[in-house]
PDB file of C-alpha atoms in Angstrom:
ATOM      1  CA  MET A1160      70.591 -10.742  61.402  1.00 44.00           C
ATOM      2  CA  ARG A1161      68.282 -13.165  62.779  1.00 43.00           C
ATOM      3  CA  SER A1162      65.261 -11.570  61.426  1.00 43.00           C
ATOM      4  CA  GLY A1163      66.982 -10.875  58.060  1.00 46.00           C
ATOM      5  CA  GLY A1164      67.747 -14.779  58.081  1.00 45.00           C
ATOM      6  CA  LYS A1165      64.142 -15.610  58.596  1.00 44.00           C
ATOM      7  CA  ARG A1166      63.025 -13.241  55.796  1.00 42.00           C
ATOM      8  CA  GLY A1167      65.597 -15.075  53.501  1.00 45.00           C
ATOM      9  CA  ALA A1168      64.520 -18.496  54.233  1.00 44.00           C
ATOM     10  CA  ALA A1169      60.839 -17.672  53.955  1.00 42.00           C
ATOM     11  CA  ALA A1170      61.502 -16.006  50.473  1.00 44.00           C
ATOM     12  CA  ALA A1171      63.557 -18.840  49.327  1.00 44.00           C
ATOM     13  CA  ALA A1172      61.026 -21.418  50.260  1.00 44.00           C
ATOM     14  CA  PRO A1173      58.564 -20.595  47.530  1.00 41.00           C
ATOM     15  CA  LEU A1174      61.414 -20.399  45.030  1.00 40.00           C
ATOM     16  CA  CYS A1175      62.413 -24.007  45.945  1.00 43.00           C
ATOM     17  CA  ALA A1176      58.933 -25.014  45.620  1.00 40.00           C
ATOM     18  CA  LEU A1177      58.446 -23.449  42.071  1.00 35.00           C
ATOM     19  CA  ALA A1178      61.833 -25.124  41.087  1.00 40.00           C
ATOM     20  CA  VAL A1179      60.556 -28.374  42.072  1.00 38.00           C
ATOM     21  CA  LEU A1180      57.316 -27.965  40.203  1.00 32.00           C
ATOM     22  CA  LEU A1181      59.316 -26.734  37.146  1.00 34.00           C
ATOM     23  CA  LEU A1182      61.763 -29.578  37.190  1.00 36.00           C
ATOM     24  CA  GLY A1183      58.862 -32.200  37.592  1.00 38.00           C
ATOM     25  CA  ALA A1184      57.053 -30.687  34.566  1.00 38.00           C
ATOM     26  CA  CYS A1185      59.924 -30.710  32.361  1.00 36.00           C
ATOM     27  CA  GLY A1186      60.656 -34.441  33.304  1.00 37.00           C
ATOM     28  CA  THR A1187      56.944 -35.326  32.401  1.00 33.00           C
ATOM     29  CA  GLN A1188      57.280 -33.599  29.080  1.00 32.00           C
ATOM     30  CA  VAL A1189      60.497 -35.249  28.085  1.00 34.00           C
ATOM     31  CA  ALA A1190      59.336 -38.931  29.029  1.00 33.00           C
ATOM     32  CA  GLY A1191      55.836 -38.832  27.728  1.00 34.00           C
ATOM     33  CA  GLN A1192      56.176 -36.117  24.898  1.00 41.00           C
ATOM     34  CA  GLY A1193      53.462 -34.039  26.475  1.00 43.00           C
ATOM     35  CA  GLY A1194      51.089 -37.110  27.224  1.00 42.00           C
ATOM     36  CA  PRO A1195      50.616 -40.469  28.793  1.00 42.00           C
ATOM     37  CA  THR A1196      53.537 -42.867  28.453  1.00 43.00           C
ATOM     38  CA  PRO A1197      52.919 -45.769  25.958  1.00 45.00           C
ATOM     39  CA  SER A1198      52.651 -48.380  28.687  1.00 47.00           C
ATOM     40  CA  ALA A1199      49.615 -46.549  29.932  1.00 52.00           C
ATOM     41  CA  THR A1200      47.847 -46.366  26.473  1.00 68.00           C
ATOM     42  CA  GLU A1201      45.066 -49.056  26.423  1.00 77.00           C
ATOM     43  CA  PRO A1202      45.730 -51.483  23.643  1.00 82.00           C
ATOM     44  CA  HIS A1203      42.957 -51.489  20.783  1.00 91.00           C
ATOM     45  CA  TRP A1204      40.523 -54.512  20.970  1.00 95.00           C
ATOM     46  CA  THR A1205      39.336 -55.702  17.757  1.00 96.00           C
ATOM     47  CA  LEU A1206      36.838 -58.288  16.660  1.00 96.00           C
ATOM     48  CA  SER A1207      38.382 -61.621  15.592  1.00 95.00           C
ATOM     49  CA  ALA A1208      37.429 -65.004  14.501  1.00 95.00           C
ATOM     50  CA  PRO A1209      39.607 -68.158  14.614  1.00 95.00           C
ATOM     51  CA  THR A1210      41.060 -69.570  11.379  1.00 94.00           C
ATOM     52  CA  ARG A1211      40.377 -73.109  10.488  1.00 94.00           C
ATOM     53  CA  SER A1212      43.583 -74.463  11.993  1.00 93.00           C
ATOM     54  CA  GLN A1213      42.684 -72.677  15.312  1.00 96.00           C
ATOM     55  CA  ILE A1214      39.425 -74.682  15.613  1.00 97.00           C
ATOM     56  CA  THR A1215      40.735 -77.661  17.228  1.00 96.00           C
ATOM     57  CA  GLY A1216      37.589 -79.677  18.597  1.00 97.00           C
ATOM     58  CA  ALA A1217      33.997 -79.919  18.961  1.00 98.00           C
ATOM     59  CA  GLU A1218      31.710 -82.074  21.485  1.00 98.00           C
ATOM     60  CA  LEU A1219      28.086 -82.841  21.477  1.00 98.00           C
ATOM     61  CA  GLY A1220      26.063 -82.848  24.421  1.00 97.00           C
ATOM     62  CA  THR A1221      23.948 -85.860  25.599  1.00 96.00           C
ATOM     63  CA  ASP A1222      20.821 -83.913  24.592  1.00 96.00           C
ATOM     64  CA  GLY A1223      22.178 -84.090  20.733  1.00 96.00           C
ATOM     65  CA  ARG A1224      21.750 -80.101  20.614  1.00 96.00           C
ATOM     66  CA  THR A1225      24.607 -78.546  22.723  1.00 98.00           C
ATOM     67  CA  VAL A1226      27.679 -78.090  20.746  1.00 98.00           C
ATOM     68  CA  THR A1227      31.126 -77.119  22.433  1.00 98.00           C
ATOM     69  CA  ILE A1228      33.862 -75.733  20.410  1.00 98.00           C
ATOM     70  CA  ALA A1229      37.445 -75.649  21.267  1.00 98.00           C
ATOM     71  CA  VAL A1230      39.599 -72.839  19.721  1.00 97.00           C
ATOM     72  CA  ASP A1231      42.992 -71.676  20.019  1.00 97.00           C
ATOM     73  CA  VAL A1232      42.879 -68.263  21.198  1.00 97.00           C
ATOM     74  CA  PRO A1233      45.441 -65.392  21.959  1.00 97.00           C
ATOM     75  CA  SER A1234      46.865 -65.387  25.427  1.00 96.00           C
ATOM     76  CA  GLY A1235      49.680 -63.238  27.492  1.00 95.00           C
ATOM     77  CA  PRO A1236      50.404 -61.709  30.815  1.00 94.00           C
ATOM     78  CA  ASN A1237      47.273 -59.419  30.454  1.00 92.00           C
ATOM     79  CA  PRO A1238      43.783 -60.186  29.421  1.00 94.00           C
ATOM     80  CA  CYS A1239      43.798 -60.913  25.889  1.00 96.00           C
ATOM     81  CA  VAL A1240      40.218 -62.317  25.077  1.00 97.00           C
ATOM     82  CA  ARG A1241      36.801 -60.822  25.572  1.00 96.00           C
ATOM     83  CA  ASP A1242      33.335 -61.901  24.537  1.00 97.00           C
ATOM     84  CA  LEU A1243      34.129 -65.386  23.156  1.00 98.00           C
ATOM     85  CA  LYS A1244      30.947 -66.908  21.702  1.00 97.00           C
ATOM     86  CA  ALA A1245      29.725 -69.144  19.387  1.00 98.00           C
ATOM     87  CA  GLU A1246      26.420 -68.490  16.975  1.00 97.00           C
ATOM     88  CA  LEU A1247      24.285 -70.377  14.958  1.00 95.00           C
ATOM     89  CA  THR A1248      24.171 -68.914  11.428  1.00 93.00           C
ATOM     90  CA  GLU A1249      21.804 -69.651   8.392  1.00 88.00           C
ATOM     91  CA  PRO A1250      21.742 -73.567   7.572  1.00 82.00           C
ATOM     92  CA  VAL A1251      22.803 -74.766   4.310  1.00 83.00           C
ATOM     93  CA  ALA A1252      21.495 -78.153   2.751  1.00 84.00           C
ATOM     94  CA  ASN A1253      22.799 -80.695   5.156  1.00 90.00           C
ATOM     95  CA  THR A1254      25.144 -78.656   7.173  1.00 94.00           C
ATOM     96  CA  VAL A1255      24.888 -76.506  10.531  1.00 96.00           C
ATOM     97  CA  PRO A1256      27.115 -73.599  10.257  1.00 96.00           C
ATOM     98  CA  VAL A1257      28.340 -71.838  13.364  1.00 97.00           C
ATOM     99  CA  GLN A1258      30.678 -68.774  13.801  1.00 97.00           C
ATOM    100  CA  VAL A1259      33.021 -68.371  16.547  1.00 98.00           C
ATOM    101  CA  THR A1260      34.065 -64.729  17.235  1.00 97.00           C
ATOM    102  CA  PHE A1261      35.884 -62.788  20.073  1.00 98.00           C
ATOM    103  CA  THR A1262      37.558 -59.684  20.602  1.00 97.00           C
ATOM    104  CA  SER A1263      41.170 -59.361  21.241  1.00 97.00           C
ATOM    105  CA  PRO A1264      44.140 -56.604  21.296  1.00 95.00           C
ATOM    106  CA  SER A1265      46.495 -59.503  19.832  1.00 93.00           C
ATOM    107  CA  GLY A1266      46.908 -57.086  16.569  1.00 89.00           C
ATOM    108  CA  ASP A1267      49.143 -54.940  18.675  1.00 89.00           C
ATOM    109  CA  ARG A1268      52.300 -56.624  19.610  1.00 85.00           C
ATOM    110  CA  GLY A1269      52.524 -54.218  22.667  1.00 89.00           C
ATOM    111  CA  SER A1270      49.784 -56.003  24.115  1.00 92.00           C
ATOM    112  CA  GLY A1271      51.646 -58.883  25.076  1.00 93.00           C
ATOM    113  CA  CYS A1272      49.032 -61.422  23.461  1.00 95.00           C
ATOM    114  CA  THR A1273      51.761 -63.037  21.758  1.00 94.00           C
ATOM    115  CA  LYS A1274      51.020 -66.737  23.023  1.00 95.00           C
ATOM    116  CA  SER A1275      47.852 -68.805  22.534  1.00 96.00           C
ATOM    117  CA  THR A1276      45.860 -70.982  24.586  1.00 97.00           C
ATOM    118  CA  THR A1277      42.382 -73.296  24.329  1.00 97.00           C
ATOM    119  CA  ALA A1278      39.316 -71.750  25.216  1.00 97.00           C
ATOM    120  CA  LYS A1279      35.718 -73.004  24.597  1.00 97.00           C
ATOM    121  CA  ALA A1280      32.667 -71.729  23.291  1.00 98.00           C
ATOM    122  CA  ARG A1281      29.094 -73.246  23.446  1.00 97.00           C
ATOM    123  CA  VAL A1282      25.975 -73.037  21.519  1.00 97.00           C
ATOM    124  CA  LYS A1283      22.629 -74.667  21.746  1.00 97.00           C
ATOM    125  CA  LEU A1284      20.980 -75.743  18.045  1.00 95.00           C
ATOM    126  CA  PRO A1285      17.453 -75.860  17.673  1.00 93.00           C
ATOM    127  CA  GLU A1286      17.332 -79.302  16.996  1.00 94.00           C
ATOM    128  CA  PRO A1287      19.532 -82.154  17.298  1.00 95.00           C
ATOM    129  CA  LEU A1288      22.605 -82.355  15.127  1.00 96.00           C
ATOM    130  CA  GLY A1289      21.989 -85.960  13.805  1.00 95.00           C
ATOM    131  CA  ASP A1290      23.650 -86.962  10.620  1.00 94.00           C
ATOM    132  CA  ARG A1291      24.112 -83.254   9.453  1.00 95.00           C
ATOM    133  CA  GLU A1292      27.657 -82.137   9.406  1.00 96.00           C
ATOM    134  CA  LEU A1293      28.807 -79.077  11.781  1.00 97.00           C
ATOM    135  CA  VAL A1294      30.674 -76.313  10.004  1.00 96.00           C
ATOM    136  CA  VAL A1295      32.700 -73.916  12.266  1.00 97.00           C
ATOM    137  CA  GLY A1296      33.807 -70.626  10.597  1.00 94.00           C
ATOM    138  CA  TYR A1297      34.640 -69.877   7.000  1.00 89.00           C
ATOM    139  CA  PRO A1298      36.481 -71.399   5.232  1.00 86.00           C
ATOM    140  CA  GLY A1299      35.086 -74.119   7.752  1.00 92.00           C
ATOM    141  CA  ALA A1300      36.337 -76.873   9.908  1.00 96.00           C
ATOM    142  CA  VAL A1301      33.920 -79.695   9.413  1.00 96.00           C
ATOM    143  CA  PHE A1302      32.577 -81.959  11.946  1.00 97.00           C
ATOM    144  CA  THR A1303      30.491 -85.251  12.075  1.00 97.00           C
ATOM    145  CA  ALA A1304      29.126 -87.395  14.579  1.00 96.00           C
ATOM    146  CA  ASP A1305      29.673 -90.263  12.052  1.00 94.00           C
ATOM    147  CA  GLY A1306      32.398 -92.528  13.240  1.00 92.00           C
ATOM    148  CA  ALA A1307      33.037 -90.299  16.098  1.00 95.00           C
ATOM    149  CA  LYS A1308      33.655 -91.307  19.887  1.00 95.00           C
ATOM    150  CA  PRO A1309      31.093 -89.436  21.907  1.00 95.00           C
ATOM    151  CA  PRO A1310      30.965 -86.833  23.255  1.00 97.00           C
ATOM    152  CA  ALA A1311      33.757 -85.742  20.579  1.00 98.00           C
ATOM    153  CA  LEU A1312      32.665 -85.054  16.996  1.00 98.00           C
ATOM    154  CA  ARG A1313      35.250 -86.194  14.350  1.00 96.00           C
ATOM    155  CA  LEU A1314      37.113 -83.405  12.470  1.00 96.00           C
ATOM    156  CA  CYS A1315      36.947 -83.963   8.683  1.00 93.00           C
ATOM    157  CA  GLY A1316      39.682 -83.894   6.456  1.00 85.00           C
ATOM    158  CA  ASP A1317      40.351 -81.746   3.128  1.00 78.00           C
ATOM    159  CA  LEU A1318      38.277 -84.429   1.332  1.00 77.00           C
ATOM    160  CA  GLY A1319      35.506 -84.208   3.297  1.00 83.00           C
ATOM    161  CA  CYS A1320      33.745 -86.583   6.002  1.00 90.00           C
ATOM    162  CA  THR A1321      33.495 -89.502   3.639  1.00 86.00           C
ATOM    163  CA  PRO A1322      36.556 -89.498   1.309  1.00 83.00           C
ATOM    164  CA  ALA A1323      36.538 -92.223  -1.577  1.00 78.00           C
ATOM    165  CA  ALA A1324      38.309 -95.189  -0.649  1.00 84.00           C
ATOM    166  CA  THR A1325      41.690 -95.409  -2.484  1.00 90.00           C
ATOM    167  CA  GLY A1326      41.356 -97.239  -5.617  1.00 91.00           C
ATOM    168  CA  CYS A1327      40.635 -97.063  -9.261  1.00 94.00           C
ATOM    169  CA  THR A1328      37.633 -94.890  -9.159  1.00 91.00           C
ATOM    170  CA  THR A1329      36.556 -91.246  -9.999  1.00 90.00           C
ATOM    171  CA  GLY A1330      36.259 -90.131  -6.330  1.00 87.00           C
ATOM    172  CA  SER A1331      39.858 -91.614  -5.604  1.00 91.00           C
ATOM    173  CA  TYR A1332      41.229 -89.990  -8.883  1.00 92.00           C
ATOM    174  CA  GLU A1333      39.954 -86.527  -7.518  1.00 89.00           C
ATOM    175  CA  GLN A1334      41.959 -87.069  -4.378  1.00 88.00           C
ATOM    176  CA  ALA A1335      45.013 -87.815  -6.378  1.00 92.00           C
ATOM    177  CA  VAL A1336      44.530 -84.498  -8.375  1.00 91.00           C
ATOM    178  CA  LYS A1337      44.220 -82.708  -4.895  1.00 88.00           C
ATOM    179  CA  ALA A1338      47.238 -84.253  -3.666  1.00 89.00           C
ATOM    180  CA  VAL A1339      49.485 -82.769  -6.148  1.00 91.00           C
ATOM    181  CA  ASP A1340      48.107 -78.925  -5.504  1.00 84.00           C
ATOM    182  CA  SER A1341      46.906 -78.916  -9.225  1.00 83.00           C
ATOM    183  CA  PRO A1342      45.741 -75.624 -10.528  1.00 82.00           C
ATOM    184  CA  ALA A1343      42.101 -74.900 -10.616  1.00 75.00           C
ATOM    185  CA  HIS A1344      40.025 -76.072 -13.835  1.00 81.00           C
ATOM    186  CA  THR A1345      42.405 -79.167 -13.847  1.00 89.00           C
ATOM    187  CA  TYR A1346      41.276 -82.023 -16.167  1.00 88.00           C
ATOM    188  CA  ARG A1347      42.326 -85.638 -15.623  1.00 91.00           C
ATOM    189  CA  ASP A1348      43.382 -86.837 -19.355  1.00 89.00           C
ATOM    190  CA  ALA A1349      44.046 -90.544 -18.673  1.00 90.00           C
ATOM    191  CA  GLU A1350      44.504 -92.882 -15.768  1.00 93.00           C
ATOM    192  CA  HIS A1351      46.544 -96.067 -15.501  1.00 95.00           C
ATOM    193  CA  CYS A1352      45.716 -97.850 -12.352  1.00 96.00           C
ATOM    194  CA  ASP A1353      46.042-101.445 -10.529  1.00 96.00           C
ATOM    195  CA  GLY A1354      44.645-100.219  -6.932  1.00 94.00           C
ATOM    196  CA  LYS A1355      48.386-100.027  -5.565  1.00 96.00           C
ATOM    197  CA  TRP A1356      49.836 -98.064  -8.274  1.00 97.00           C
ATOM    198  CA  LEU A1357      48.557 -95.201 -10.389  1.00 97.00           C
ATOM    199  CA  VAL A1358      49.604 -92.901 -13.149  1.00 97.00           C
ATOM    200  CA  LEU A1359      47.619 -89.568 -13.829  1.00 96.00           C
ATOM    201  CA  ASP A1360      47.937 -87.248 -16.811  1.00 94.00           C
ATOM    202  CA  ILE A1361      46.491 -84.014 -16.038  1.00 93.00           C
ATOM    203  CA  SER A1362      46.066 -80.634 -17.971  1.00 90.00           C
ATOM    204  CA  TRP A1363      44.733 -77.196 -17.295  1.00 86.00           C
ATOM    205  CA  PRO A1364      43.908 -74.224 -19.640  1.00 83.00           C
ATOM    206  CA  THR A1365      46.069 -71.370 -19.619  1.00 74.00           C
ATOM    207  CA  GLY A1366      44.054 -68.398 -21.101  1.00 60.00           C
ATOM    208  CA  PRO A1367      43.411 -65.570 -18.790  1.00 55.00           C
ATOM    209  CA  VAL A1368      39.632 -65.938 -19.051  1.00 52.00           C
ATOM    210  CA  CYS A1369      38.519 -69.615 -19.188  1.00 54.00           C
ATOM    211  CA  GLY A1370      34.860 -69.972 -18.092  1.00 53.00           C
ATOM    212  CA  ASP A1371      33.574 -69.741 -21.662  1.00 53.00           C
ATOM    213  CA  PRO A1372      34.099 -72.958 -23.752  1.00 53.00           C
ATOM    214  CA  GLY A1373      34.418 -70.996 -26.745  1.00 55.00           C
ATOM    215  CA  ASN A1374      36.929 -68.607 -25.732  1.00 54.00           C
ATOM    216  CA  ASP A1375      40.085 -69.212 -27.987  1.00 52.00           C
ATOM    217  CA  GLY A1376      42.461 -68.074 -25.114  1.00 50.00           C
ATOM    218  CA  CYS A1377      41.628 -71.133 -23.554  1.00 58.00           C
ATOM    219  CA  ALA A1378      42.968 -73.202 -26.112  1.00 59.00           C
ATOM    220  CA  PRO A1379      46.624 -73.335 -24.858  1.00 64.00           C
ATOM    221  CA  HIS A1380      47.168 -76.097 -22.131  1.00 76.00           C
ATOM    222  CA  LEU A1381      49.969 -77.175 -19.599  1.00 84.00           C
ATOM    223  CA  GLY A1382      50.024 -80.691 -18.178  1.00 88.00           C
ATOM    224  CA  ASP A1383      51.781 -83.130 -16.098  1.00 91.00           C
ATOM    225  CA  ARG A1384      52.163 -86.885 -15.637  1.00 95.00           C
ATOM    226  CA  TRP A1385      52.349 -87.867 -12.032  1.00 96.00           C
ATOM    227  CA  PHE A1386      52.968 -91.305 -10.451  1.00 97.00           C
ATOM    228  CA  TYR A1387      51.405 -92.670  -7.254  1.00 97.00           C
ATOM    229  CA  LYS A1388      51.561 -95.036  -4.481  1.00 96.00           C
ATOM    230  CA  ALA A1389      48.364 -96.119  -2.589  1.00 94.00           C
ATOM    231  CA  GLU A1390      48.833 -95.368   1.306  1.00 90.00           C
ATOM    232  CA  GLU A1391      46.253 -95.289   4.245  1.00 82.00           C
ATOM    233  CA  SER A1392      45.604 -91.577   3.969  1.00 79.00           C
ATOM    234  CA  GLY A1393      45.237 -92.039   0.070  1.00 87.00           C
ATOM    235  CA  TRP A1394      47.015 -91.738  -3.114  1.00 93.00           C
ATOM    236  CA  LYS A1395      50.700 -90.498  -2.275  1.00 94.00           C
ATOM    237  CA  PRO A1396      52.602 -88.741  -5.344  1.00 96.00           C
ATOM    238  CA  PHE A1397      56.140 -89.680  -5.477  1.00 96.00           C
ATOM    239  CA  PHE A1398      57.288 -88.774  -9.117  1.00 96.00           C
ATOM    240  CA  ARG A1399      56.618 -86.909 -12.208  1.00 94.00           C
ATOM    241  CA  THR A1400      57.909 -87.104 -15.606  1.00 92.00           C
ATOM    242  CA  ALA A1401      57.172 -86.081 -19.146  1.00 90.00           C
ATOM    243  CA  THR A1402      58.999 -88.850 -20.609  1.00 91.00           C
ATOM    244  CA  GLY A1403      57.415 -92.252 -21.930  1.00 94.00           C
ATOM    245  CA  GLY A1404      58.118 -95.736 -20.913  1.00 96.00           C
ATOM    246  CA  CYS A1405      59.347 -97.190 -17.573  1.00 97.00           C
ATOM    247  CA  GLN A1406      62.850 -95.998 -17.275  1.00 96.00           C
ATOM    248  CA  ALA A1407      62.580 -92.862 -15.337  1.00 96.00           C
ATOM    249  CA  VAL A1408      59.789 -93.967 -12.893  1.00 97.00           C
ATOM    250  CA  GLN A1409      61.440 -97.222 -12.254  1.00 97.00           C
ATOM    251  CA  ASP A1410      64.723 -95.780 -11.597  1.00 97.00           C
ATOM    252  CA  ARG A1411      62.951 -93.935  -8.995  1.00 96.00           C
ATOM    253  CA  GLU A1412      60.777 -96.785  -7.854  1.00 97.00           C
ATOM    254  CA  PRO A1413      61.769-100.308  -9.076  1.00 97.00           C
ATOM    255  CA  ASP A1414      58.618-101.904  -7.628  1.00 97.00           C
ATOM    256  CA  PHE A1415      56.337 -99.760 -10.245  1.00 97.00           C
ATOM    257  CA  PRO A1416      54.767-102.259 -12.468  1.00 97.00           C
ATOM    258  CA  THR A1417      55.877-102.520 -16.144  1.00 97.00           C
ATOM    259  CA  ALA A1418      52.217-103.180 -17.205  1.00 96.00           C
ATOM    260  CA  LEU A1419      51.343 -99.610 -16.250  1.00 96.00           C
ATOM    261  CA  CYS A1420      54.142 -97.597 -17.549  1.00 96.00           C
ATOM    262  CA  ALA A1421      55.265 -99.316 -20.724  1.00 96.00           C
ATOM    263  CA  PRO A1422      52.387 -98.058 -22.731  1.00 95.00           C
ATOM    264  CA  LEU A1423      52.977 -94.617 -21.781  1.00 96.00           C
ATOM    265  CA  GLU A1424      53.910 -92.156 -24.580  1.00 94.00           C
ATOM    266  CA  PRO A1425      55.975 -88.778 -23.875  1.00 93.00           C
ATOM    267  CA  LEU A1426      53.899 -85.925 -22.943  1.00 90.00           C
ATOM    268  CA  ALA A1427      53.681 -83.416 -25.946  1.00 87.00           C
ATOM    269  CA  PRO A1428      56.328 -80.905 -25.364  1.00 84.00           C
ATOM    270  CA  SER A1429      53.704 -78.081 -25.270  1.00 81.00           C
ATOM    271  CA  LEU A1430      52.177 -79.200 -22.205  1.00 79.00           C
ATOM    272  CA  HIS A1431      55.204 -78.949 -20.174  1.00 66.00           C
ATOM    273  CA  PRO A1432      58.576 -77.870 -21.959  1.00 57.00           C
ATOM    274  CA  ASN A1433      60.329 -76.849 -18.669  1.00 59.00           C
ATOM    275  CA  TYR A1434      61.299 -80.249 -17.205  1.00 50.00           C
ATOM    276  CA  ALA A1435      62.014 -84.021 -18.136  1.00 48.00           C
ATOM    277  CA  SER A1436      61.513 -85.564 -14.783  1.00 51.00           C
ATOM    278  CA  SER A1437      61.389 -84.784 -11.112  1.00 54.00           C
ATOM    279  CA  ALA A1438      60.440 -85.565  -7.573  1.00 55.00           C
ATOM    280  CA  PRO A1439      57.363 -84.311  -6.210  1.00 58.00           C
ATOM    281  CA  PRO A1440      57.649 -80.992  -3.883  1.00 48.00           C
ATOM    282  CA  SER A1441      58.841 -81.509  -0.298  1.00 45.00           C
ATOM    283  CA  SER A1442      55.815 -81.279   2.156  1.00 43.00           C
TER     284      SER A1442
END
């Protein structure tokens, strides 16, 4: 009996070991579908570049050549950025273009790189920046030393580093056109301005191909009449209307001067037939 028991136990041991191996193998196959679990998969790192809004600042060293650029980059519980660098590209006119790049797995949400942090990249220019503009990325964030508080460089706005002063000038009218997000190839048809208030009639071609002045497809136009008030940031649009005279605009802004609106004729119905008057789109 004792010897039989020993032989039974000895025979059972390999069977138990085999059962454990089989169960372990089955468990692995179900959980990982025959391969490593998703958590063990290395995320895919790709080359990236910060957008204009992610380029947050630039500083110029005391040598006038060393530029340090601050950018928003992905962050998370695991490493999210490798090989962050700034490189000088081919200079154009009075600008110094620099490209910032890095690699990151942030395109894979499973990487955990869903937040952001500020990082800095440094580049040394072959000669001092001087009065040239530093352009980082494309479309670029533009910086200048003019009017800046060292060591920081000044980030320029959408109207450039030296926008025209708000007033009754061509440069200022161009700023007013941009302020209403007008279509490409917009023309200024008439301006009525006193330095504090502005009326701007604009129009744009509606043909499919309008690069050729002789193209009859460009003959139809649409248009708008915008009213502005001068503010520190430039001309601020507050109203548009196709009607003439002063009633519509002075109902909206009683202080608008009669001398600017009284001579206004209604816009031709063909320019903008879909509305009579409206407020500017909310920002």
